């Protein structure tokens, strides 16, 4: 019987279930009154109309913490556990038919001062239970007292309300914890997304710089090849002239060895003309001083370096300025960074280095005219 009584105790009021007994979806039982108290504590702001609910609500089972979802009928929509009610009736009938056992008498608390007196009153002044003798002759004779039964019911009701309130508070705290955990997940996801956006912006900067470097190197390479081709052509011309001069010198040496004066004079006239022509190189182009210089392709990236070093996340009040700059530039390279709203990070501004000012020197203007 004692084990059976423990199974019939309500986890809210800590007393035997009172009719009607409702069964929760998790198969645990509660007094309907206790279930209603827990429900109202968990849903203090649930709208009502004429004393009845206008919408459903929810609370957690005090035994297993399983969430119970109710319809618009509230606790009155839960099914009654008739089996438990019948067992309670049988238990009460069995308890009343049996005489009180000695163990029950021994459980009755006795007064520590008057050992033969039962504790049957409650000292309201000191907040402790006591006996009648203590009120008449003892330490509580000047105190305010009340029947212990009435105080028992009052305190039990207060404890039940406190438990119901704590259950509601626990549900609210659990909801706050769930919201905080969801906030952590959202922050992590937003952080990953913004990191990807920052990487994309920097990749665009890298591609712009690589393309600009390739373009500037192509300009230098084009003039370098043009100058080299011109110098190599002059080298071939001067080489041919030198070879022709060597042949004339060799021919002159052979003519000097001619013993016949008539033959010598006959060969000397055309040879002298060839020597005079070969001695002049005025028909060959000459390279102007500094023609090989390539210093006009100088670069100065101080402004661009300063702009790159100043790259950072922008504030909301900078959006309008960035949009104005985009309209004036009209190119993707000069596009300003955009801000991602909602507490997420902001991508940095893309900065394109401007092309260095340079003067392309044409090889044809560097060539000198033939001198006479």
mmCIF file of C-alpha atoms in Angstrom:
data_model
loop_
_atom_site.group_PDB
_atom_site.id
_atom_site.type_symbol
_atom_site.label_atom_id
_atom_site.label_comp_id
_atom_site.label_asym_id
_atom_site.label_seq_id
_atom_site.Cartn_x
_atom_site.Cartn_y
_atom_site.Cartn_z
ATOM 1 C CA UNK A 1 0.000 0.000 0.000
ATOM 2 C CA UNK A 2 2.850 2.400 0.765
ATOM 3 C CA UNK A 3 4.466 1.744 -2.624
ATOM 4 C CA UNK A 4 1.120 2.227 -4.312
ATOM 5 C CA UNK A 5 0.589 5.516 -2.509
ATOM 6 C CA UNK A 6 3.946 6.813 -3.775
ATOM 7 C CA UNK A 7 2.814 6.143 -7.342
ATOM 8 C CA UNK A 8 -0.364 8.150 -6.749
ATOM 9 C CA UNK A 9 1.417 11.332 -5.597
ATOM 10 C CA UNK A 10 1.125 14.418 -7.842
ATOM 11 C CA UNK A 11 4.586 15.903 -8.623
ATOM 12 C CA UNK A 12 3.180 19.439 -8.254
ATOM 13 C CA UNK A 13 1.143 19.466 -5.038
ATOM 14 C CA UNK A 14 2.961 16.429 -3.569
ATOM 15 C CA UNK A 15 -0.367 14.983 -2.491
ATOM 16 C CA UNK A 16 -2.487 12.154 -3.800
ATOM 17 C CA UNK A 17 -4.084 12.931 -7.133
ATOM 18 C CA UNK A 18 -7.416 14.702 -6.912
ATOM 19 C CA UNK A 19 -10.168 14.185 -9.451
ATOM 20 C CA UNK A 20 -10.152 14.715 -12.266
ATOM 21 C CA UNK A 21 -6.721 13.319 -13.173
ATOM 22 C CA UNK A 22 -5.419 14.268 -16.645
ATOM 23 C CA UNK A 23 -2.906 12.243 -18.643
ATOM 24 C CA UNK A 24 -0.230 14.130 -20.591
ATOM 25 C CA UNK A 25 1.059 13.073 -24.043
ATOM 26 C CA UNK A 26 4.185 11.742 -22.283
ATOM 27 C CA UNK A 27 1.919 9.399 -20.254
ATOM 28 C CA UNK A 28 2.571 11.187 -16.938
ATOM 29 C CA UNK A 29 -0.368 12.212 -14.735
ATOM 30 C CA UNK A 30 -1.287 15.477 -13.008
ATOM 31 C CA UNK A 31 -4.207 16.839 -11.077
ATOM 32 C CA UNK A 32 -6.219 19.008 -13.408
ATOM 33 C CA UNK A 33 -5.873 21.941 -11.029
ATOM 34 C CA UNK A 34 -2.097 21.500 -10.820
ATOM 35 C CA UNK A 35 -1.850 21.146 -14.603
ATOM 36 C CA UNK A 36 -3.868 24.331 -15.017
ATOM 37 C CA UNK A 37 -1.608 26.193 -12.546
ATOM 38 C CA UNK A 38 1.532 25.103 -14.423
ATOM 39 C CA UNK A 39 -0.076 26.022 -17.739
ATOM 40 C CA UNK A 40 -1.044 29.520 -16.583
ATOM 41 C CA UNK A 41 2.407 30.106 -15.080
ATOM 42 C CA UNK A 42 4.062 29.094 -18.380
ATOM 43 C CA UNK A 43 1.696 31.225 -20.470
ATOM 44 C CA UNK A 44 1.067 34.387 -18.413
ATOM 45 C CA UNK A 45 0.353 36.513 -21.488
ATOM 46 C CA UNK A 46 -1.896 34.075 -23.322
ATOM 47 C CA UNK A 47 -4.998 35.982 -24.488
ATOM 48 C CA UNK A 48 -8.319 35.011 -22.905
ATOM 49 C CA UNK A 49 -11.917 35.953 -23.621
ATOM 50 C CA UNK A 50 -14.658 35.550 -21.074
ATOM 51 C CA UNK A 51 -12.429 33.434 -18.834
ATOM 52 C CA UNK A 52 -11.680 30.914 -21.610
ATOM 53 C CA UNK A 53 -8.639 30.596 -23.871
ATOM 54 C CA UNK A 54 -8.768 31.968 -27.389
ATOM 55 C CA UNK A 55 -5.688 30.041 -28.561
ATOM 56 C CA UNK A 56 -3.576 27.120 -27.486
ATOM 57 C CA UNK A 57 -0.457 27.200 -25.374
ATOM 58 C CA UNK A 58 2.344 24.960 -24.111
ATOM 59 C CA UNK A 59 4.213 23.970 -20.984
ATOM 60 C CA UNK A 60 6.694 21.282 -19.920
ATOM 61 C CA UNK A 61 5.855 18.125 -17.978
ATOM 62 C CA UNK A 62 7.286 18.506 -14.440
ATOM 63 C CA UNK A 63 8.294 14.835 -14.423
ATOM 64 C CA UNK A 64 10.177 14.393 -17.728
ATOM 65 C CA UNK A 65 10.390 17.994 -19.092
ATOM 66 C CA UNK A 66 8.601 16.895 -22.259
ATOM 67 C CA UNK A 67 6.893 19.822 -23.978
ATOM 68 C CA UNK A 68 3.092 19.587 -23.924
ATOM 69 C CA UNK A 69 1.255 21.493 -26.665
ATOM 70 C CA UNK A 70 -2.400 22.319 -25.953
ATOM 71 C CA UNK A 71 -5.228 23.368 -28.244
ATOM 72 C CA UNK A 72 -7.661 26.208 -27.603
ATOM 73 C CA UNK A 73 -9.388 24.148 -24.881
ATOM 74 C CA UNK A 74 -6.222 24.318 -22.775
ATOM 75 C CA UNK A 75 -5.895 21.840 -19.912
ATOM 76 C CA UNK A 76 -9.578 20.925 -20.271
ATOM 77 C CA UNK A 77 -8.767 19.389 -23.630
ATOM 78 C CA UNK A 78 -6.491 16.762 -22.014
ATOM 79 C CA UNK A 79 -7.868 13.247 -21.618
ATOM 80 C CA UNK A 80 -8.832 12.079 -18.140
ATOM 81 C CA UNK A 81 -7.066 9.044 -16.715
ATOM 82 C CA UNK A 82 -10.042 7.060 -15.399
ATOM 83 C CA UNK A 83 -7.841 4.111 -14.469
ATOM 84 C CA UNK A 84 -5.806 6.193 -12.028
ATOM 85 C CA UNK A 85 -8.982 7.713 -10.592
ATOM 86 C CA UNK A 86 -10.424 4.262 -9.954
ATOM 87 C CA UNK A 87 -7.201 3.145 -8.291
ATOM 88 C CA UNK A 88 -7.307 6.226 -6.024
ATOM 89 C CA UNK A 89 -10.901 5.393 -5.011
ATOM 90 C CA UNK A 90 -9.922 1.812 -4.207
ATOM 91 C CA UNK A 91 -6.881 2.988 -2.266
ATOM 92 C CA UNK A 92 -8.903 5.429 -0.176
ATOM 93 C CA UNK A 93 -11.535 2.794 0.590
ATOM 94 C CA UNK A 94 -8.836 0.344 1.620
ATOM 95 C CA UNK A 95 -7.130 2.964 3.779
ATOM 96 C CA UNK A 96 -10.328 3.916 5.634
ATOM 97 C CA UNK A 97 -11.286 0.303 6.300
ATOM 98 C CA UNK A 98 -8.008 -0.463 8.028
ATOM 99 C CA UNK A 99 -7.172 0.830 11.465
ATOM 100 C CA UNK A 100 -4.284 3.237 11.810
ATOM 101 C CA UNK A 101 -1.082 1.340 12.241
ATOM 102 C CA UNK A 102 1.323 2.009 15.141
ATOM 103 C CA UNK A 103 3.803 3.345 12.614
ATOM 104 C CA UNK A 104 1.395 6.143 11.827
ATOM 105 C CA UNK A 105 1.173 7.091 15.504
ATOM 106 C CA UNK A 106 4.927 7.092 15.816
ATOM 107 C CA UNK A 107 5.173 9.482 12.867
ATOM 108 C CA UNK A 108 3.153 12.152 14.751
ATOM 109 C CA UNK A 109 5.694 14.780 15.880
ATOM 110 C CA UNK A 110 5.860 15.496 19.597
ATOM 111 C CA UNK A 111 6.950 18.665 21.390
ATOM 112 C CA UNK A 112 10.610 18.733 22.431
ATOM 113 C CA UNK A 113 9.796 20.603 25.678
ATOM 114 C CA UNK A 114 6.577 18.808 26.588
ATOM 115 C CA UNK A 115 7.303 15.306 25.370
ATOM 116 C CA UNK A 116 3.757 14.040 25.938
ATOM 117 C CA UNK A 117 2.146 16.845 23.940
ATOM 118 C CA UNK A 118 1.592 16.708 20.181
ATOM 119 C CA UNK A 119 2.515 19.604 17.968
ATOM 120 C CA UNK A 120 -0.926 20.876 17.016
ATOM 121 C CA UNK A 121 -0.620 24.669 16.680
ATOM 122 C CA UNK A 122 1.591 27.052 14.714
ATOM 123 C CA UNK A 123 3.356 30.084 16.177
ATOM 124 C CA UNK A 124 2.829 32.845 13.631
ATOM 125 C CA UNK A 125 5.208 35.208 15.472
ATOM 126 C CA UNK A 126 8.242 32.905 15.306
ATOM 127 C CA UNK A 127 7.103 30.867 12.295
ATOM 128 C CA UNK A 128 7.507 27.447 13.974
ATOM 129 C CA UNK A 129 5.028 24.655 14.908
ATOM 130 C CA UNK A 130 4.522 24.081 18.652
ATOM 131 C CA UNK A 131 2.163 22.495 21.200
ATOM 132 C CA UNK A 132 -0.693 23.881 23.280
ATOM 133 C CA UNK A 133 1.299 23.759 26.519
ATOM 134 C CA UNK A 134 3.978 26.000 25.025
ATOM 135 C CA UNK A 135 1.268 28.508 24.175
ATOM 136 C CA UNK A 136 -0.241 28.415 27.669
ATOM 137 C CA UNK A 137 2.826 28.120 29.874
ATOM 138 C CA UNK A 138 5.875 27.985 27.644
ATOM 139 C CA UNK A 139 7.978 30.208 25.413
ATOM 140 C CA UNK A 140 5.104 31.078 23.043
ATOM 141 C CA UNK A 141 2.541 32.273 25.596
ATOM 142 C CA UNK A 142 2.723 35.874 24.296
ATOM 143 C CA UNK A 143 2.870 34.909 20.611
ATOM 144 C CA UNK A 144 0.184 34.877 17.968
ATOM 145 C CA UNK A 145 -0.783 31.323 17.042
ATOM 146 C CA UNK A 146 -3.047 29.639 14.503
ATOM 147 C CA UNK A 147 -4.369 26.099 13.921
ATOM 148 C CA UNK A 148 -1.690 23.987 12.299
ATOM 149 C CA UNK A 149 -4.169 22.601 9.759
ATOM 150 C CA UNK A 150 -4.981 26.029 8.334
ATOM 151 C CA UNK A 151 -1.315 27.033 8.194
ATOM 152 C CA UNK A 152 -0.539 23.649 6.608
ATOM 153 C CA UNK A 153 -3.012 24.249 3.795
ATOM 154 C CA UNK A 154 -1.807 27.832 3.319
ATOM 155 C CA UNK A 155 1.867 26.886 3.151
ATOM 156 C CA UNK A 156 1.152 23.924 0.878
ATOM 157 C CA UNK A 157 -0.747 26.204 -1.474
ATOM 158 C CA UNK A 158 2.147 28.697 -1.429
ATOM 159 C CA UNK A 159 4.641 25.914 -2.132
ATOM 160 C CA UNK A 160 2.491 24.605 -4.993
ATOM 161 C CA UNK A 161 2.274 28.099 -6.499
ATOM 162 C CA UNK A 162 6.025 28.524 -6.069
ATOM 163 C CA UNK A 163 6.709 25.224 -7.814
ATOM 164 C CA UNK A 164 4.400 26.155 -10.672
ATOM 165 C CA UNK A 165 6.104 29.535 -10.976
ATOM 166 C CA UNK A 166 9.553 27.910 -11.007
ATOM 167 C CA UNK A 167 8.409 25.508 -13.716
ATOM 168 C CA UNK A 168 7.309 28.474 -15.823
ATOM 169 C CA UNK A 169 10.572 30.289 -15.123
ATOM 170 C CA UNK A 170 12.557 27.204 -16.118
ATOM 171 C CA UNK A 171 10.653 27.044 -19.388
ATOM 172 C CA UNK A 172 11.410 30.684 -20.101
ATOM 173 C CA UNK A 173 15.093 30.210 -19.264
ATOM 174 C CA UNK A 174 15.212 27.184 -21.541
ATOM 175 C CA UNK A 175 13.731 29.320 -24.314
ATOM 176 C CA UNK A 176 16.367 32.013 -23.740
ATOM 177 C CA UNK A 177 19.132 29.379 -23.879
ATOM 178 C CA UNK A 178 17.743 28.096 -27.168
ATOM 179 C CA UNK A 179 17.709 31.635 -28.565
ATOM 180 C CA UNK A 180 21.322 32.215 -27.471
ATOM 181 C CA UNK A 181 22.443 28.965 -29.079
ATOM 182 C CA UNK A 182 20.672 29.943 -32.292
ATOM 183 C CA UNK A 183 22.383 33.355 -32.126
ATOM 184 C CA UNK A 184 25.779 31.630 -31.868
ATOM 185 C CA UNK A 185 25.035 29.544 -34.951
ATOM 186 C CA UNK A 186 23.876 32.618 -36.840
ATOM 187 C CA UNK A 187 27.032 34.553 -35.890
ATOM 188 C CA UNK A 188 29.251 31.700 -37.085
ATOM 189 C CA UNK A 189 27.382 31.485 -40.389
ATOM 190 C CA UNK A 190 27.505 35.263 -40.903
ATOM 191 C CA UNK A 191 31.232 35.268 -40.094
ATOM 192 C CA UNK A 192 31.931 32.576 -42.698
ATOM 193 C CA UNK A 193 29.858 34.401 -45.312
ATOM 194 C CA UNK A 194 31.584 37.730 -44.712
ATOM 195 C CA UNK A 195 35.034 36.115 -44.836
ATOM 196 C CA UNK A 196 34.135 34.709 -48.253
ATOM 197 C CA UNK A 197 33.019 38.167 -49.404
ATOM 198 C CA UNK A 198 36.291 39.727 -48.209
ATOM 199 C CA UNK A 199 38.298 37.035 -50.038
ATOM 200 C CA UNK A 200 36.309 37.663 -53.225
ATOM 201 C CA UNK A 201 37.035 41.405 -53.035
ATOM 202 C CA UNK A 202 40.755 40.812 -52.557
ATOM 203 C CA UNK A 203 40.789 38.296 -55.407
ATOM 204 C CA UNK A 204 39.317 41.016 -57.628
ATOM 205 C CA UNK A 205 42.115 43.352 -56.538
ATOM 206 C CA UNK A 206 44.712 40.683 -57.299
ATOM 207 C CA UNK A 207 43.278 40.101 -60.780
ATOM 208 C CA UNK A 208 43.213 43.857 -61.519
ATOM 209 C CA UNK A 209 46.845 44.244 -60.413
ATOM 210 C CA UNK A 210 47.953 41.210 -62.423
ATOM 211 C CA UNK A 211 46.185 42.475 -65.545
ATOM 212 C CA UNK A 212 47.687 45.952 -65.125
ATOM 213 C CA UNK A 213 51.166 44.516 -64.601
ATOM 214 C CA UNK A 214 50.801 42.426 -67.746
ATOM 215 C CA UNK A 215 49.639 45.456 -69.746
ATOM 216 C CA UNK A 216 52.526 47.690 -68.584
ATOM 217 C CA UNK A 217 55.118 44.976 -69.192
ATOM 218 C CA UNK A 218 53.774 44.505 -72.712
ATOM 219 C CA UNK A 219 54.353 48.204 -73.443
ATOM 220 C CA UNK A 220 57.951 48.007 -72.224
ATOM 221 C CA UNK A 221 58.541 44.768 -74.125
ATOM 222 C CA UNK A 222 57.115 46.222 -77.366
ATOM 223 C CA UNK A 223 59.486 49.226 -77.342
ATOM 224 C CA UNK A 224 62.367 47.009 -76.258
ATOM 225 C CA UNK A 225 61.868 44.708 -79.264
ATOM 226 C CA UNK A 226 61.484 47.654 -81.628
ATOM 227 C CA UNK A 227 64.743 49.234 -80.448
ATOM 228 C CA UNK A 228 66.590 45.928 -80.529
ATOM 229 C CA UNK A 229 65.433 45.207 -84.076
ATOM 230 C CA UNK A 230 66.571 48.653 -85.187
ATOM 231 C CA UNK A 231 70.007 48.342 -83.530
ATOM 232 C CA UNK A 232 70.500 44.855 -84.951
ATOM 233 C CA UNK A 233 69.638 46.131 -88.450
ATOM 234 C CA UNK A 234 72.251 48.896 -88.094
ATOM 235 C CA UNK A 235 74.771 46.363 -86.883
ATOM 236 C CA UNK A 236 74.233 44.270 -90.019
ATOM 237 C CA UNK A 237 74.601 47.351 -92.264
ATOM 238 C CA UNK A 238 77.834 48.432 -90.584
ATOM 239 C CA UNK A 239 79.105 44.870 -90.800
ATOM 240 C CA UNK A 240 78.426 44.725 -94.532
ATOM 241 C CA UNK A 241 80.188 48.084 -95.015
ATOM 242 C CA UNK A 242 83.168 46.861 -93.000
ATOM 243 C CA UNK A 243 83.388 43.698 -95.074
ATOM 244 C CA UNK A 244 83.312 45.726 -98.298
ATOM 245 C CA UNK A 245 86.032 48.051 -96.956
ATOM 246 C CA UNK A 246 88.257 45.071 -96.098
ATOM 247 C CA UNK A 247 87.903 43.769 -99.648
ATOM 248 C CA UNK A 248 88.894 47.194 -101.060
ATOM 249 C CA UNK A 249 91.926 47.332 -98.769
ATOM 250 C CA UNK A 250 92.968 43.873 -99.909
ATOM 251 C CA UNK A 251 92.483 44.927 -103.556
ATOM 252 C CA UNK A 252 94.610 48.066 -102.960
ATOM 253 C CA UNK A 253 97.452 46.015 -101.477
ATOM 254 C CA UNK A 254 97.438 43.736 -104.500
ATOM 255 C CA UNK A 255 97.473 46.785 -106.843
ATOM 256 C CA UNK A 256 100.475 48.229 -104.960
ATOM 257 C CA UNK A 257 102.436 45.110 -105.951
ATOM 258 C CA UNK A 258 101.715 45.608 -109.687
ATOM 259 C CA UNK A 259 105.154 46.196 -111.474
ATOM 260 C CA UNK A 260 103.735 47.473 -114.766
ATOM 261 C CA UNK A 261 103.101 51.193 -114.538
ATOM 262 C CA UNK A 262 100.463 51.254 -117.235
ATOM 263 C CA UNK A 263 98.544 48.399 -115.631
ATOM 264 C CA UNK A 264 98.968 50.058 -112.222
ATOM 265 C CA UNK A 265 97.587 53.374 -113.433
ATOM 266 C CA UNK A 266 94.725 51.640 -115.209
ATOM 267 C CA UNK A 267 93.670 49.812 -112.009
ATOM 268 C CA UNK A 268 94.318 52.747 -109.672
ATOM 269 C CA UNK A 269 91.624 55.101 -110.966
ATOM 270 C CA UNK A 270 88.551 52.894 -110.165
ATOM 271 C CA UNK A 271 90.187 51.688 -106.974
ATOM 272 C CA UNK A 272 90.652 55.234 -105.696
ATOM 273 C CA UNK A 273 86.995 55.952 -106.403
ATOM 274 C CA UNK A 274 85.965 52.889 -104.406
ATOM 275 C CA UNK A 275 88.251 53.928 -101.541
ATOM 276 C CA UNK A 276 86.699 57.404 -101.522
ATOM 277 C CA UNK A 277 83.188 55.934 -101.466
ATOM 278 C CA UNK A 278 84.042 53.371 -98.793
ATOM 279 C CA UNK A 279 85.676 56.005 -96.587
ATOM 280 C CA UNK A 280 82.328 57.799 -96.159
ATOM 281 C CA UNK A 281 79.700 56.304 -93.820
ATOM 282 C CA UNK A 282 77.336 59.222 -94.080
ATOM 283 C CA UNK A 283 74.776 57.027 -95.820
ATOM 284 C CA UNK A 284 74.516 54.874 -92.656
ATOM 285 C CA UNK A 285 72.235 55.878 -89.778
ATOM 286 C CA UNK A 286 73.711 56.772 -86.421
ATOM 287 C CA UNK A 287 72.174 56.083 -83.010
ATOM 288 C CA UNK A 288 71.217 59.158 -81.060
ATOM 289 C CA UNK A 289 72.728 59.572 -77.583
ATOM 290 C CA UNK A 290 70.489 57.979 -74.932
ATOM 291 C CA UNK A 291 68.536 55.948 -77.506
ATOM 292 C CA UNK A 292 68.993 52.799 -75.417
ATOM 293 C CA UNK A 293 67.565 54.504 -72.341
ATOM 294 C CA UNK A 294 64.206 53.123 -71.077
ATOM 295 C CA UNK A 295 63.827 55.376 -68.040
ATOM 296 C CA UNK A 296 60.676 56.990 -69.407
ATOM 297 C CA UNK A 297 58.810 53.879 -68.225
ATOM 298 C CA UNK A 298 59.204 54.923 -64.634
ATOM 299 C CA UNK A 299 56.512 54.175 -62.049
ATOM 300 C CA UNK A 300 55.381 55.854 -58.862
ATOM 301 C CA UNK A 301 52.818 53.959 -56.792
ATOM 302 C CA UNK A 302 52.922 56.054 -53.629
ATOM 303 C CA UNK A 303 49.266 57.040 -53.905
ATOM 304 C CA UNK A 304 48.205 53.521 -54.780
ATOM 305 C CA UNK A 305 50.270 52.057 -51.948
ATOM 306 C CA UNK A 306 48.684 54.505 -49.516
ATOM 307 C CA UNK A 307 45.239 53.607 -50.821
ATOM 308 C CA UNK A 308 45.911 49.883 -50.446
ATOM 309 C CA UNK A 309 47.180 50.374 -46.913
ATOM 310 C CA UNK A 310 44.013 52.302 -46.041
ATOM 311 C CA UNK A 311 41.704 49.460 -47.111
ATOM 312 C CA UNK A 312 39.296 48.701 -44.270
ATOM 313 C CA UNK A 313 35.650 48.003 -43.545
ATOM 314 C CA UNK A 314 33.385 50.978 -44.177
ATOM 315 C CA UNK A 315 30.525 52.398 -42.101
ATOM 316 C CA UNK A 316 26.917 52.820 -43.126
ATOM 317 C CA UNK A 317 27.263 56.598 -43.483
ATOM 318 C CA UNK A 318 29.948 56.090 -46.158
ATOM 319 C CA UNK A 319 27.587 54.290 -48.571
ATOM 320 C CA UNK A 320 26.342 57.433 -50.319
ATOM 321 C CA UNK A 321 29.870 58.724 -50.947
ATOM 322 C CA UNK A 322 30.918 55.371 -52.354
ATOM 323 C CA UNK A 323 27.893 55.293 -54.714
ATOM 324 C CA UNK A 324 28.751 58.781 -56.019
ATOM 325 C CA UNK A 325 32.310 57.710 -56.741
ATOM 326 C CA UNK A 326 31.024 54.648 -58.607
ATOM 327 C CA UNK A 327 28.831 56.813 -60.855
ATOM 328 C CA UNK A 328 31.747 59.061 -61.794
ATOM 329 C CA UNK A 329 34.184 56.244 -62.452
ATOM 330 C CA UNK A 330 31.842 54.131 -64.562
ATOM 331 C CA UNK A 331 34.204 51.163 -64.517
ATOM 332 C CA UNK A 332 34.310 47.950 -62.557
ATOM 333 C CA UNK A 333 37.891 48.624 -61.423
ATOM 334 C CA UNK A 334 36.819 51.798 -59.577
ATOM 335 C CA UNK A 335 33.846 50.106 -57.929
ATOM 336 C CA UNK A 336 33.461 51.002 -54.227
ATOM 337 C CA UNK A 337 32.895 48.449 -51.568
ATOM 338 C CA UNK A 338 29.311 47.675 -50.539
ATOM 339 C CA UNK A 339 27.992 47.242 -47.028
ATOM 340 C CA UNK A 340 26.163 44.043 -45.938
ATOM 341 C CA UNK A 341 23.432 45.032 -43.458
ATOM 342 C CA UNK A 342 22.150 43.076 -40.376
ATOM 343 C CA UNK A 343 25.261 43.047 -38.187
ATOM 344 C CA UNK A 344 27.353 41.280 -40.788
ATOM 345 C CA UNK A 345 30.855 42.358 -41.782
ATOM 346 C CA UNK A 346 31.468 44.954 -44.655
ATOM 347 C CA UNK A 347 33.679 44.223 -47.682
ATOM 348 C CA UNK A 348 36.669 46.470 -48.284
ATOM 349 C CA UNK A 349 36.974 49.022 -51.105
ATOM 350 C CA UNK A 350 38.726 47.949 -54.288
ATOM 351 C CA UNK A 351 41.519 50.330 -55.334
ATOM 352 C CA UNK A 352 43.049 50.173 -58.803
ATOM 353 C CA UNK A 353 46.503 51.683 -59.266
ATOM 354 C CA UNK A 354 46.530 54.339 -61.935
ATOM 355 C CA UNK A 355 48.792 53.860 -64.921
ATOM 356 C CA UNK A 356 52.098 55.724 -64.605
ATOM 357 C CA UNK A 357 52.612 58.736 -66.763
ATOM 358 C CA UNK A 358 55.109 57.930 -69.435
ATOM 359 C CA UNK A 359 56.356 59.191 -72.784
ATOM 360 C CA UNK A 360 56.648 56.523 -75.453
ATOM 361 C CA UNK A 361 59.694 57.231 -77.521
ATOM 362 C CA UNK A 362 59.419 56.084 -81.080
ATOM 363 C CA UNK A 363 62.597 54.578 -82.483
ATOM 364 C CA UNK A 364 62.120 56.451 -85.727
ATOM 365 C CA UNK A 365 62.402 59.842 -84.008
ATOM 366 C CA UNK A 366 65.610 58.729 -82.280
ATOM 367 C CA UNK A 367 67.378 57.951 -85.506
ATOM 368 C CA UNK A 368 69.709 60.587 -86.846
ATOM 369 C CA UNK A 369 69.618 61.639 -90.436
ATOM 370 C CA UNK A 370 72.493 60.825 -92.672
ATOM 371 C CA UNK A 371 75.188 63.466 -92.550
ATOM 372 C CA UNK A 372 76.831 64.617 -95.678
#
